[in-house]
PDB file of C-alpha atoms and ligand atoms in Angstrom:
ATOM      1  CA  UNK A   1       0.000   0.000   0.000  1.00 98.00           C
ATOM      2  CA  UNK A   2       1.051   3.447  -0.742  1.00 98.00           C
ATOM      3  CA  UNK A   3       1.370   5.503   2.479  1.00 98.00           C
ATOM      4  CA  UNK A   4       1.916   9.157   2.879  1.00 98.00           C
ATOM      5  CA  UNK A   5       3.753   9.946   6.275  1.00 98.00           C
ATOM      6  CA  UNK A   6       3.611  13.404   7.180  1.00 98.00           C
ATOM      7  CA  UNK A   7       6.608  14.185  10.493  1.00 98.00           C
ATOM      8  CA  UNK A   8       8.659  11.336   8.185  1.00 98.00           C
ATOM      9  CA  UNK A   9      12.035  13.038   9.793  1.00 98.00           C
ATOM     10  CA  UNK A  10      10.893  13.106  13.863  1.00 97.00           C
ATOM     11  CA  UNK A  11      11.388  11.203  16.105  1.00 97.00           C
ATOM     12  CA  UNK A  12       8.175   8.914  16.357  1.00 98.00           C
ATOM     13  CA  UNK A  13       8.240   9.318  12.455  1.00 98.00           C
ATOM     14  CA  UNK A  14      11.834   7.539  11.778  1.00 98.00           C
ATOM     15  CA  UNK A  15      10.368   4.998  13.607  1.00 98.00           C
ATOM     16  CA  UNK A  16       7.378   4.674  12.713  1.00 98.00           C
ATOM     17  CA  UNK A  17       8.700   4.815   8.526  1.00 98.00           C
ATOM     18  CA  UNK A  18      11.244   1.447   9.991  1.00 98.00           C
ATOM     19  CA  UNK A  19       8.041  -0.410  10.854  1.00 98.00           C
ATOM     20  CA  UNK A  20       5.988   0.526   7.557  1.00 98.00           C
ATOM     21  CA  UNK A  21       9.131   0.244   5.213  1.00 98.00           C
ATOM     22  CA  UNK A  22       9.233  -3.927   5.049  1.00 95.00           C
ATOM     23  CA  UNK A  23       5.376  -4.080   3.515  1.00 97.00           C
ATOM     24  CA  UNK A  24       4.211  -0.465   2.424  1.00 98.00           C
ATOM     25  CA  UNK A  25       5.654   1.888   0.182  1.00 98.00           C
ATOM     26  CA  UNK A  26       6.099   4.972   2.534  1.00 98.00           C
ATOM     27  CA  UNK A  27       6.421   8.594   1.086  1.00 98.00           C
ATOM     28  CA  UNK A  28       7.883  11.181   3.274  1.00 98.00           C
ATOM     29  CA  UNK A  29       6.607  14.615   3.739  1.00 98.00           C
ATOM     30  CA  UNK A  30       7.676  17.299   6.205  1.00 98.00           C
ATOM     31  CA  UNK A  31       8.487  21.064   5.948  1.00 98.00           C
ATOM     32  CA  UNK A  32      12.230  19.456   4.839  1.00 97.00           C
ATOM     33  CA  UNK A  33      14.314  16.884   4.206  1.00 97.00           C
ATOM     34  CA  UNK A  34      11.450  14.480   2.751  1.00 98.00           C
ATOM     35  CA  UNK A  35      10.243  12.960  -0.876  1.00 98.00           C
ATOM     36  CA  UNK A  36       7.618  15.930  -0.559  1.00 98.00           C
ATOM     37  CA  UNK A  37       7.652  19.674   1.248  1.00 98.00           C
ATOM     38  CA  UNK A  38       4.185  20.488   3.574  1.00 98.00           C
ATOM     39  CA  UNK A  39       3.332  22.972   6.263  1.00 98.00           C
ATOM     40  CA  UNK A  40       0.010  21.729   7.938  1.00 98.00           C
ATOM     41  CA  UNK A  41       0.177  25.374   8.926  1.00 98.00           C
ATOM     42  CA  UNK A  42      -0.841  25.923   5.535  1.00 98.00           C
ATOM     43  CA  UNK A  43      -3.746  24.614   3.740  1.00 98.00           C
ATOM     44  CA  UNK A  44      -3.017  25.568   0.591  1.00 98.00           C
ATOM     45  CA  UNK A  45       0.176  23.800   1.194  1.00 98.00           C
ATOM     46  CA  UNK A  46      -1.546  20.241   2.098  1.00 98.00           C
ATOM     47  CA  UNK A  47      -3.692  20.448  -1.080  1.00 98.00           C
ATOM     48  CA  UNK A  48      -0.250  21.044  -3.003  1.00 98.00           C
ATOM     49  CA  UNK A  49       1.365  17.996  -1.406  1.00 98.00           C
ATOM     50  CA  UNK A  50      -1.876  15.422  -1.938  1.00 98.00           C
ATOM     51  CA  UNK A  51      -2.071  16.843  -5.448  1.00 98.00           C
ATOM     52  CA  UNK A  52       1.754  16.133  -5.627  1.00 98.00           C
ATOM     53  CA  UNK A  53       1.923  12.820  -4.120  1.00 98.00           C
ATOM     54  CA  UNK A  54      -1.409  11.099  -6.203  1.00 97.00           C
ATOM     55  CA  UNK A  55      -3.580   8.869  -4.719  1.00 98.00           C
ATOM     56  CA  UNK A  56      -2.356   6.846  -1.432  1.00 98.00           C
ATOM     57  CA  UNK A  57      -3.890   4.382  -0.213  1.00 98.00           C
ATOM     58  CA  UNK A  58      -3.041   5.295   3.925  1.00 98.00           C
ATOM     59  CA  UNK A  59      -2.043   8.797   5.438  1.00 98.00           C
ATOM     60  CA  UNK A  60      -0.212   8.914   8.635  1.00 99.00           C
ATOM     61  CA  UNK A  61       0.518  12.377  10.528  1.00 98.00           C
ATOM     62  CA  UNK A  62       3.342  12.610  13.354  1.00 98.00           C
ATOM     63  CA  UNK A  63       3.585  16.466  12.323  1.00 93.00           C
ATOM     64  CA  UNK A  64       2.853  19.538  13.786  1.00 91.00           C
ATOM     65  CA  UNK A  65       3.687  22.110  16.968  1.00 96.00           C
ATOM     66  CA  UNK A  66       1.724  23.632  19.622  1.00 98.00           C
ATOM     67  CA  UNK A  67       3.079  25.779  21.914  1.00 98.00           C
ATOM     68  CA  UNK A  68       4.764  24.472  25.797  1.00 98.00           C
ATOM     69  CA  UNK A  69       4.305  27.491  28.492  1.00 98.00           C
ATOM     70  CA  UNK A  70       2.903  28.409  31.129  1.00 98.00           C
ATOM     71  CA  UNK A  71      -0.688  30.306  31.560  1.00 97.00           C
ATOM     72  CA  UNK A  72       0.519  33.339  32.551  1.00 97.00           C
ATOM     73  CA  UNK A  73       3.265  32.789  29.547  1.00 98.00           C
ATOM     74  CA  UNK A  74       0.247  32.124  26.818  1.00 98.00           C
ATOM     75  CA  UNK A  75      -0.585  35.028  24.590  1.00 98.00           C
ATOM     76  CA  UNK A  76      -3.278  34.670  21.945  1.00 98.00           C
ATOM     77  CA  UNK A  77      -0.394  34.184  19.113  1.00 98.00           C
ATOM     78  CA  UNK A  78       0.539  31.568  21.056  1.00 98.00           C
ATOM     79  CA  UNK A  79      -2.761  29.920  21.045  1.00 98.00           C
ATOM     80  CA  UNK A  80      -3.316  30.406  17.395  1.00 98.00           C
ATOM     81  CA  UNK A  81       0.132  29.326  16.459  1.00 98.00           C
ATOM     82  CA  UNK A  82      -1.110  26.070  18.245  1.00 98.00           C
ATOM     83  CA  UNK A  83      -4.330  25.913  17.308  1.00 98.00           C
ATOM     84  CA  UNK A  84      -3.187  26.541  13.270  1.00 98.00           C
ATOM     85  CA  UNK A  85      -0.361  24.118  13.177  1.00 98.00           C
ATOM     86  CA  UNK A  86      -1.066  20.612  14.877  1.00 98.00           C
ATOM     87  CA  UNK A  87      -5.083  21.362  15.382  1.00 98.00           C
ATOM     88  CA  UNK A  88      -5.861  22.879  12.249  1.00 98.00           C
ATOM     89  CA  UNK A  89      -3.108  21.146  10.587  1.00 98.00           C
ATOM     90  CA  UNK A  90      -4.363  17.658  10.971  1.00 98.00           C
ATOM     91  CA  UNK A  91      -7.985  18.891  11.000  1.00 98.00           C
ATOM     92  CA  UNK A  92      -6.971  19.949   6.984  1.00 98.00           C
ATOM     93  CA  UNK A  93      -5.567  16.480   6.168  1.00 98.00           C
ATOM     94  CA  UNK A  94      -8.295  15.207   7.088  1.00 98.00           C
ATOM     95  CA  UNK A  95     -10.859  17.452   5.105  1.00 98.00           C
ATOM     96  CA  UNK A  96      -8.612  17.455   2.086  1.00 97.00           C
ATOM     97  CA  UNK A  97      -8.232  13.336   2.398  1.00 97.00           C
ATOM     98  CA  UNK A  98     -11.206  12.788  -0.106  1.00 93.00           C
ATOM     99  CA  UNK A  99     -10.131  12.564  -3.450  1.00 93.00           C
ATOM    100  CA  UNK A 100      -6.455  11.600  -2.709  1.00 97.00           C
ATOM    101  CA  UNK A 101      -7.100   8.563  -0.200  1.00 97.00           C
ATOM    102  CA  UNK A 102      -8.605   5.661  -1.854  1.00 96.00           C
ATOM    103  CA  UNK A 103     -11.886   4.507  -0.539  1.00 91.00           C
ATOM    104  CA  UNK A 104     -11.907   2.904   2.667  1.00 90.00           C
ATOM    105  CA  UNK A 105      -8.319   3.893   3.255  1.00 97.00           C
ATOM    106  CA  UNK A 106      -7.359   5.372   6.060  1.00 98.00           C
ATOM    107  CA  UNK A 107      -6.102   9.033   7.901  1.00 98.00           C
ATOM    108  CA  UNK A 108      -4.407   8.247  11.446  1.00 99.00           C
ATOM    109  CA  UNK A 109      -3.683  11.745  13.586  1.00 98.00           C
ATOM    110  CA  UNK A 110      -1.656  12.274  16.713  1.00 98.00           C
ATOM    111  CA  UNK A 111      -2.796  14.157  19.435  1.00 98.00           C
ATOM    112  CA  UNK A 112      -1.159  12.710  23.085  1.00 98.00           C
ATOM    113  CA  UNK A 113      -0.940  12.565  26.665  1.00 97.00           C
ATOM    114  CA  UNK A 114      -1.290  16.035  27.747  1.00 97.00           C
ATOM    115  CA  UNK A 115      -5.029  15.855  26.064  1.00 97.00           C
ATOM    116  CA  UNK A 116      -5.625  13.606  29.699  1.00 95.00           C
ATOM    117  CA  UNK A 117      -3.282  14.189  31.535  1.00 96.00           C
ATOM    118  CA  UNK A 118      -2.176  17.778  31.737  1.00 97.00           C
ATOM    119  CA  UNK A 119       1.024  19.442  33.753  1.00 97.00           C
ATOM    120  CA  UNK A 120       2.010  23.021  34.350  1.00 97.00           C
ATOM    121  CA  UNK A 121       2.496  24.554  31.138  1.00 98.00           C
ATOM    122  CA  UNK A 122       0.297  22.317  29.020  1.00 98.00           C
ATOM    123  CA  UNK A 123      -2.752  24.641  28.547  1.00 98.00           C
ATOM    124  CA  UNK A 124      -2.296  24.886  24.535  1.00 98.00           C
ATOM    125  CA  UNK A 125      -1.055  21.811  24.247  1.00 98.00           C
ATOM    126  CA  UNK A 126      -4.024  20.009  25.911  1.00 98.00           C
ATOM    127  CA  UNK A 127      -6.687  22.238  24.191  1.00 98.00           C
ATOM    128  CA  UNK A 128      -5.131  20.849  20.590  1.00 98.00           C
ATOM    129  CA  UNK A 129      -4.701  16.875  21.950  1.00 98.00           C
ATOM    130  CA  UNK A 130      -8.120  16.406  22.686  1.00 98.00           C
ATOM    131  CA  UNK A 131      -9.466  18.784  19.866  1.00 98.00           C
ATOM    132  CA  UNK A 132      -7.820  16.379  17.360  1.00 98.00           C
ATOM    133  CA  UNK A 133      -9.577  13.526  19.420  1.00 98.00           C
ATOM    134  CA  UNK A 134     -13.040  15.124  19.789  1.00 98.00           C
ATOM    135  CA  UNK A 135     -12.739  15.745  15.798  1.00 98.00           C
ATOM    136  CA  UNK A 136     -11.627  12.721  15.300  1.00 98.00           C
ATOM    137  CA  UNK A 137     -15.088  10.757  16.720  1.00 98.00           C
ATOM    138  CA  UNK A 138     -17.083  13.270  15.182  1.00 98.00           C
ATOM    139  CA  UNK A 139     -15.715  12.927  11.128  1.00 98.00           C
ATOM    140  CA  UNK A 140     -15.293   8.867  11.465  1.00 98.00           C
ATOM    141  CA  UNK A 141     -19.310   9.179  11.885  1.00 98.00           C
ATOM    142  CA  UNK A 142     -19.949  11.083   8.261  1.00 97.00           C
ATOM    143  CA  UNK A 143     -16.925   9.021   6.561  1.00 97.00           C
ATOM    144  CA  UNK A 144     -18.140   5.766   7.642  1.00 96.00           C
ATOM    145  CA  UNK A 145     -17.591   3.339   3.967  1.00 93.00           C
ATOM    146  CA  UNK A 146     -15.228   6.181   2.455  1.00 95.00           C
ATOM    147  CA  UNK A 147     -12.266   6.953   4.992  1.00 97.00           C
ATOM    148  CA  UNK A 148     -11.038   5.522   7.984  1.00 98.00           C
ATOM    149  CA  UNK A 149     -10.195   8.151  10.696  1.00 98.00           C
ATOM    150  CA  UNK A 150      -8.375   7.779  14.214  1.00 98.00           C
ATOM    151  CA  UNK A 151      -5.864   9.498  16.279  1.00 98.00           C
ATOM    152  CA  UNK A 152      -2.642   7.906  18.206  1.00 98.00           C
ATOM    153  CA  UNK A 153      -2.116   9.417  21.609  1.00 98.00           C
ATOM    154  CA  UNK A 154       1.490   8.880  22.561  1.00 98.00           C
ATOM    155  CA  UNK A 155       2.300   8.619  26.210  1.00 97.00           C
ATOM    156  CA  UNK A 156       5.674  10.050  26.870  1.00 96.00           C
ATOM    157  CA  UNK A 157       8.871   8.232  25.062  1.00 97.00           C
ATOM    158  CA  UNK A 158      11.511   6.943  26.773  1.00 97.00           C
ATOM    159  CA  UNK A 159      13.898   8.473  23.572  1.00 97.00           C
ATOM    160  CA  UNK A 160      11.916  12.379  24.531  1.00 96.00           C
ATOM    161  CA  UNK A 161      12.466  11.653  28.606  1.00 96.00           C
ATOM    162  CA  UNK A 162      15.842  11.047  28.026  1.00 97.00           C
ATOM    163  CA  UNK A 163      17.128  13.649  25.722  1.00 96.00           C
ATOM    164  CA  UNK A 164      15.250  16.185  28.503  1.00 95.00           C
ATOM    165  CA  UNK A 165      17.786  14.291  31.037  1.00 97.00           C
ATOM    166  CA  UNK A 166      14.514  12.723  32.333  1.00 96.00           C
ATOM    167  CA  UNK A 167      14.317   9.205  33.654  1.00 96.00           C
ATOM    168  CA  UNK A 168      13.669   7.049  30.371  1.00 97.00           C
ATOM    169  CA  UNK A 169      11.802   4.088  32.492  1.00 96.00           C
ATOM    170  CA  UNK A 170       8.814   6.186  32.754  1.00 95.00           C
ATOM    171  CA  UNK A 171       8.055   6.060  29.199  1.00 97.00           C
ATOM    172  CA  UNK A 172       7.333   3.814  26.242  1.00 98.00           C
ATOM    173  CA  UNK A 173       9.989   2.995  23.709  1.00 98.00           C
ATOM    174  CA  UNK A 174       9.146   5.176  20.540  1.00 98.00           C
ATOM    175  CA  UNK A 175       9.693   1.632  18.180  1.00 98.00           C
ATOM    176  CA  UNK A 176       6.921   0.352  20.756  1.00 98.00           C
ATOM    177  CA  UNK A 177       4.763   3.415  19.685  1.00 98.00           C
ATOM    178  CA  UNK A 178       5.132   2.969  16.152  1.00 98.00           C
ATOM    179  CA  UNK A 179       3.247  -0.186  16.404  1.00 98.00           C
ATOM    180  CA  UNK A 180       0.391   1.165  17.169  1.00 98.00           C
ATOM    181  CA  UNK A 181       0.430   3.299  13.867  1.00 98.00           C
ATOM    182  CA  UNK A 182       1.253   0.559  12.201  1.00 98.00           C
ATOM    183  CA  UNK A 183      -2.280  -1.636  13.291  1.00 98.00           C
ATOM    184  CA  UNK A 184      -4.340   1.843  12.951  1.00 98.00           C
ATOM    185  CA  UNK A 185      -2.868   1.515   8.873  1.00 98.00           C
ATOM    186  CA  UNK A 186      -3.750  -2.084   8.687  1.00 98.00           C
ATOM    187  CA  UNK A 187      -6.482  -3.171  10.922  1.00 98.00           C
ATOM    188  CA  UNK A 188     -10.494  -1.929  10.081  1.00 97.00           C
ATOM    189  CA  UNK A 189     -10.906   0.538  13.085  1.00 98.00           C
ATOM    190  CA  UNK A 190     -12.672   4.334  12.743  1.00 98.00           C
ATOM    191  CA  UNK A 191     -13.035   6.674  15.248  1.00 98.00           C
ATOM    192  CA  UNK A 192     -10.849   5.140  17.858  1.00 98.00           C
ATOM    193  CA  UNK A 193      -7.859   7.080  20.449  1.00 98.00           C
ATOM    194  CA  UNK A 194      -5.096   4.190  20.052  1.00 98.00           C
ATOM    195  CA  UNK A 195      -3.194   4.868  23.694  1.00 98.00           C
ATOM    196  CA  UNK A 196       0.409   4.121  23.277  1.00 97.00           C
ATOM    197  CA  UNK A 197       1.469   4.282  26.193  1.00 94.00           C
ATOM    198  CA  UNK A 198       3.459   2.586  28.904  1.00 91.00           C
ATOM    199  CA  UNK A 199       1.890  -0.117  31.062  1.00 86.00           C
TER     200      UNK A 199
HETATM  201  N1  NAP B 201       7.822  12.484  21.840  1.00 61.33           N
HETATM  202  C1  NAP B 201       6.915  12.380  22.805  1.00 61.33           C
HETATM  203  O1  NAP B 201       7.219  12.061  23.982  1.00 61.33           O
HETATM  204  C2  NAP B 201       5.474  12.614  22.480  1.00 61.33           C
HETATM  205  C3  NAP B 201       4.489  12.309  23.443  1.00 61.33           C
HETATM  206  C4  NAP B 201       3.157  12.552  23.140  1.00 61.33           C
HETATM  207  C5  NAP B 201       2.806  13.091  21.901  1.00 61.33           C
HETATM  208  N2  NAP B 201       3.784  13.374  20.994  1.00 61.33           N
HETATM  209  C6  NAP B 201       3.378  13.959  19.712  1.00 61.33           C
HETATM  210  O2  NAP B 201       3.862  13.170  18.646  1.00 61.33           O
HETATM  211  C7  NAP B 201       4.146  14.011  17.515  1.00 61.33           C
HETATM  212  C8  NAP B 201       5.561  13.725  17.025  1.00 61.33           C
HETATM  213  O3  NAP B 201       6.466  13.853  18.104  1.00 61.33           O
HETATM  214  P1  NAP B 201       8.045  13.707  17.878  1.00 61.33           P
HETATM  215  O4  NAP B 201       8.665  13.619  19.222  1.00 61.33           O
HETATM  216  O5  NAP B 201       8.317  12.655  16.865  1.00 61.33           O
HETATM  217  O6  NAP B 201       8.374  15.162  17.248  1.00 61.33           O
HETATM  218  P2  NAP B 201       9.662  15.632  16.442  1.00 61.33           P
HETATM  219  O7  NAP B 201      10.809  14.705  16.638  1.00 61.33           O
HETATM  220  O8  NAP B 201       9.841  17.069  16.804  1.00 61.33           O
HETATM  221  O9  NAP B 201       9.225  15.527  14.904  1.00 61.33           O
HETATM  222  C9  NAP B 201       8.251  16.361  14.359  1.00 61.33           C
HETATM  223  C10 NAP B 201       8.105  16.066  12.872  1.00 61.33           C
HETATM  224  O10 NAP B 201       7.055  16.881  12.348  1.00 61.33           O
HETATM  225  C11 NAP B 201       7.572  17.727  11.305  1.00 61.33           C
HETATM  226  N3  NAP B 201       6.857  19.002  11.408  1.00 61.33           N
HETATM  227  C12 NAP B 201       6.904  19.904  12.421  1.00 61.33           C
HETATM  228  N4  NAP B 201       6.116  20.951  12.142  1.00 61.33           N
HETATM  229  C13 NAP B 201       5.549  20.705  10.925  1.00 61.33           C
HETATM  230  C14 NAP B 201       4.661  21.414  10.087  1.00 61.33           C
HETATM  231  N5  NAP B 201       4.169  22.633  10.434  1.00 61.33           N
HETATM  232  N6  NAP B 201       4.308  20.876   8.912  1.00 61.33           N
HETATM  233  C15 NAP B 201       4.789  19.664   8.530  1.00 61.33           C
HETATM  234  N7  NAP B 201       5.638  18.941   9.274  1.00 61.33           N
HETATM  235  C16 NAP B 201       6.020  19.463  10.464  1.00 61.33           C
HETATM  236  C17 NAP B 201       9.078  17.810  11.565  1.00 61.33           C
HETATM  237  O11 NAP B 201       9.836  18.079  10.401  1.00 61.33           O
HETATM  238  P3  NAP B 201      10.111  19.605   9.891  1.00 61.33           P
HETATM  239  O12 NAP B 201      10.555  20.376  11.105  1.00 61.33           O
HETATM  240  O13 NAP B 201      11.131  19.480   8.798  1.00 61.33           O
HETATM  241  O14 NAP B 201       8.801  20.068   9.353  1.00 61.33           O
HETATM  242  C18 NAP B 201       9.346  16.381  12.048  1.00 61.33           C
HETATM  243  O15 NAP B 201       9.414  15.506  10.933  1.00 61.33           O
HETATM  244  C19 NAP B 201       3.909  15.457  17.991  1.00 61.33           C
HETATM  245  O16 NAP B 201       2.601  15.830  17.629  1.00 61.33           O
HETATM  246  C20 NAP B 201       4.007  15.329  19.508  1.00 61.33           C
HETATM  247  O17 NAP B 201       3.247  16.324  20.184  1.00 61.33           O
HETATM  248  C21 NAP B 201       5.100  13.136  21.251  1.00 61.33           C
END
């Protein structure tokens, strides 16, 4: 199956790309250093890279920012910055899916941890986790027989937790969350938050 990856050069992406590579043919797409150039930021963008890429038959997104700070840190270009790049973003692939993704193929999101379980600083953060899940259950109702749609929630990864000088244990090995991506691509769900998380 032809799958477009879109955050192809992160961290969860490499991995995720490793996992895809043996039985799909994986195209890579981020703002550079990929097979194909997008900003999610930028709509006009996504409809240049779907019109680029032709028609896939999976689309998997591990892109997108929102911004890290705390409440009294948040200003309101802050929360559009967020609210345009992984909310918006994602919302976009989505809405610009039909057409590109063949019928009853599939779009998997990312939203995360911070969606249910917030910390100090995560205001913007958690606002655009669980608005890509709330969307998410809402467009797998109308695209039921045309698209699958779901959304990966990432707990934290041991690689992230260590490269903040955190203690790795806590989290789940980002090969580990790639999995996860992998059965959203292959298996028959719609509408589902896959936790990937550590048990
Ligand atoms: N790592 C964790 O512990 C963790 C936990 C929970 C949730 N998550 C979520 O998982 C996702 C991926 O995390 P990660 O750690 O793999 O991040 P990462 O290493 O920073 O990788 C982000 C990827 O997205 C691309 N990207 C960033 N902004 C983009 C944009 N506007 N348009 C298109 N591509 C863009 C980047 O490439 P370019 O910069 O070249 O565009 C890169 O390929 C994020 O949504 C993150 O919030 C991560």
């Amino acid at each position: 199956m032809r799958v477009l990856l879109i955050g192809a050069t992160g961290m969860l992406g490499t991995e995720i790309k490793r996992i895809l590579d043996p039985e799909h043919d994986v195209i890579t797409a981020s703002r550079k250093g990929s097979d194909v150039a997008v900003d999610l930021s930028d709509k006009a963008s996504i409809v240049a890279m779907y019109d680029k890429v032709g028609k896939v038959g999976a689309v998997v997104s591990v892109g997108g920012a929102a911004k890290f700070a705390p409440l009294d840190a948040l200003g309101d270009d802050d929360y559009a910055f967020s609210i345009t790049n992984k909310l918006m973003g994602q919302v976009n692939l989505v809405r610009c899916a039909i057409g590109h993704v063949n019928e009853g193929g599939s779009v998997t999101l990312t939203s995360g941890t911070l969606a249910q379980q917030p910390m100090v600083g995560s205001a913007a953060v958690s606002i655009v986790n669980a608005g890509v899940e709330g969307f998410v259950r809402a467009a797998a109702l109308e695209l039921q027989g045309k698209l699958r749609v779901n959304v990966v929630s990432p707990g934290w990864v041991a690689e992230t937790l260590a490269s903040m000088g955190k203690d790795a244990s806590q989290g789940i090995a980002a090969a580990d969350v790639a999995t996860v991506y992998k059965r959203a691509v292959d298996e028959s769900m719609t509408g589902q938050t896959l936790l990937a998380a550590k048990t």
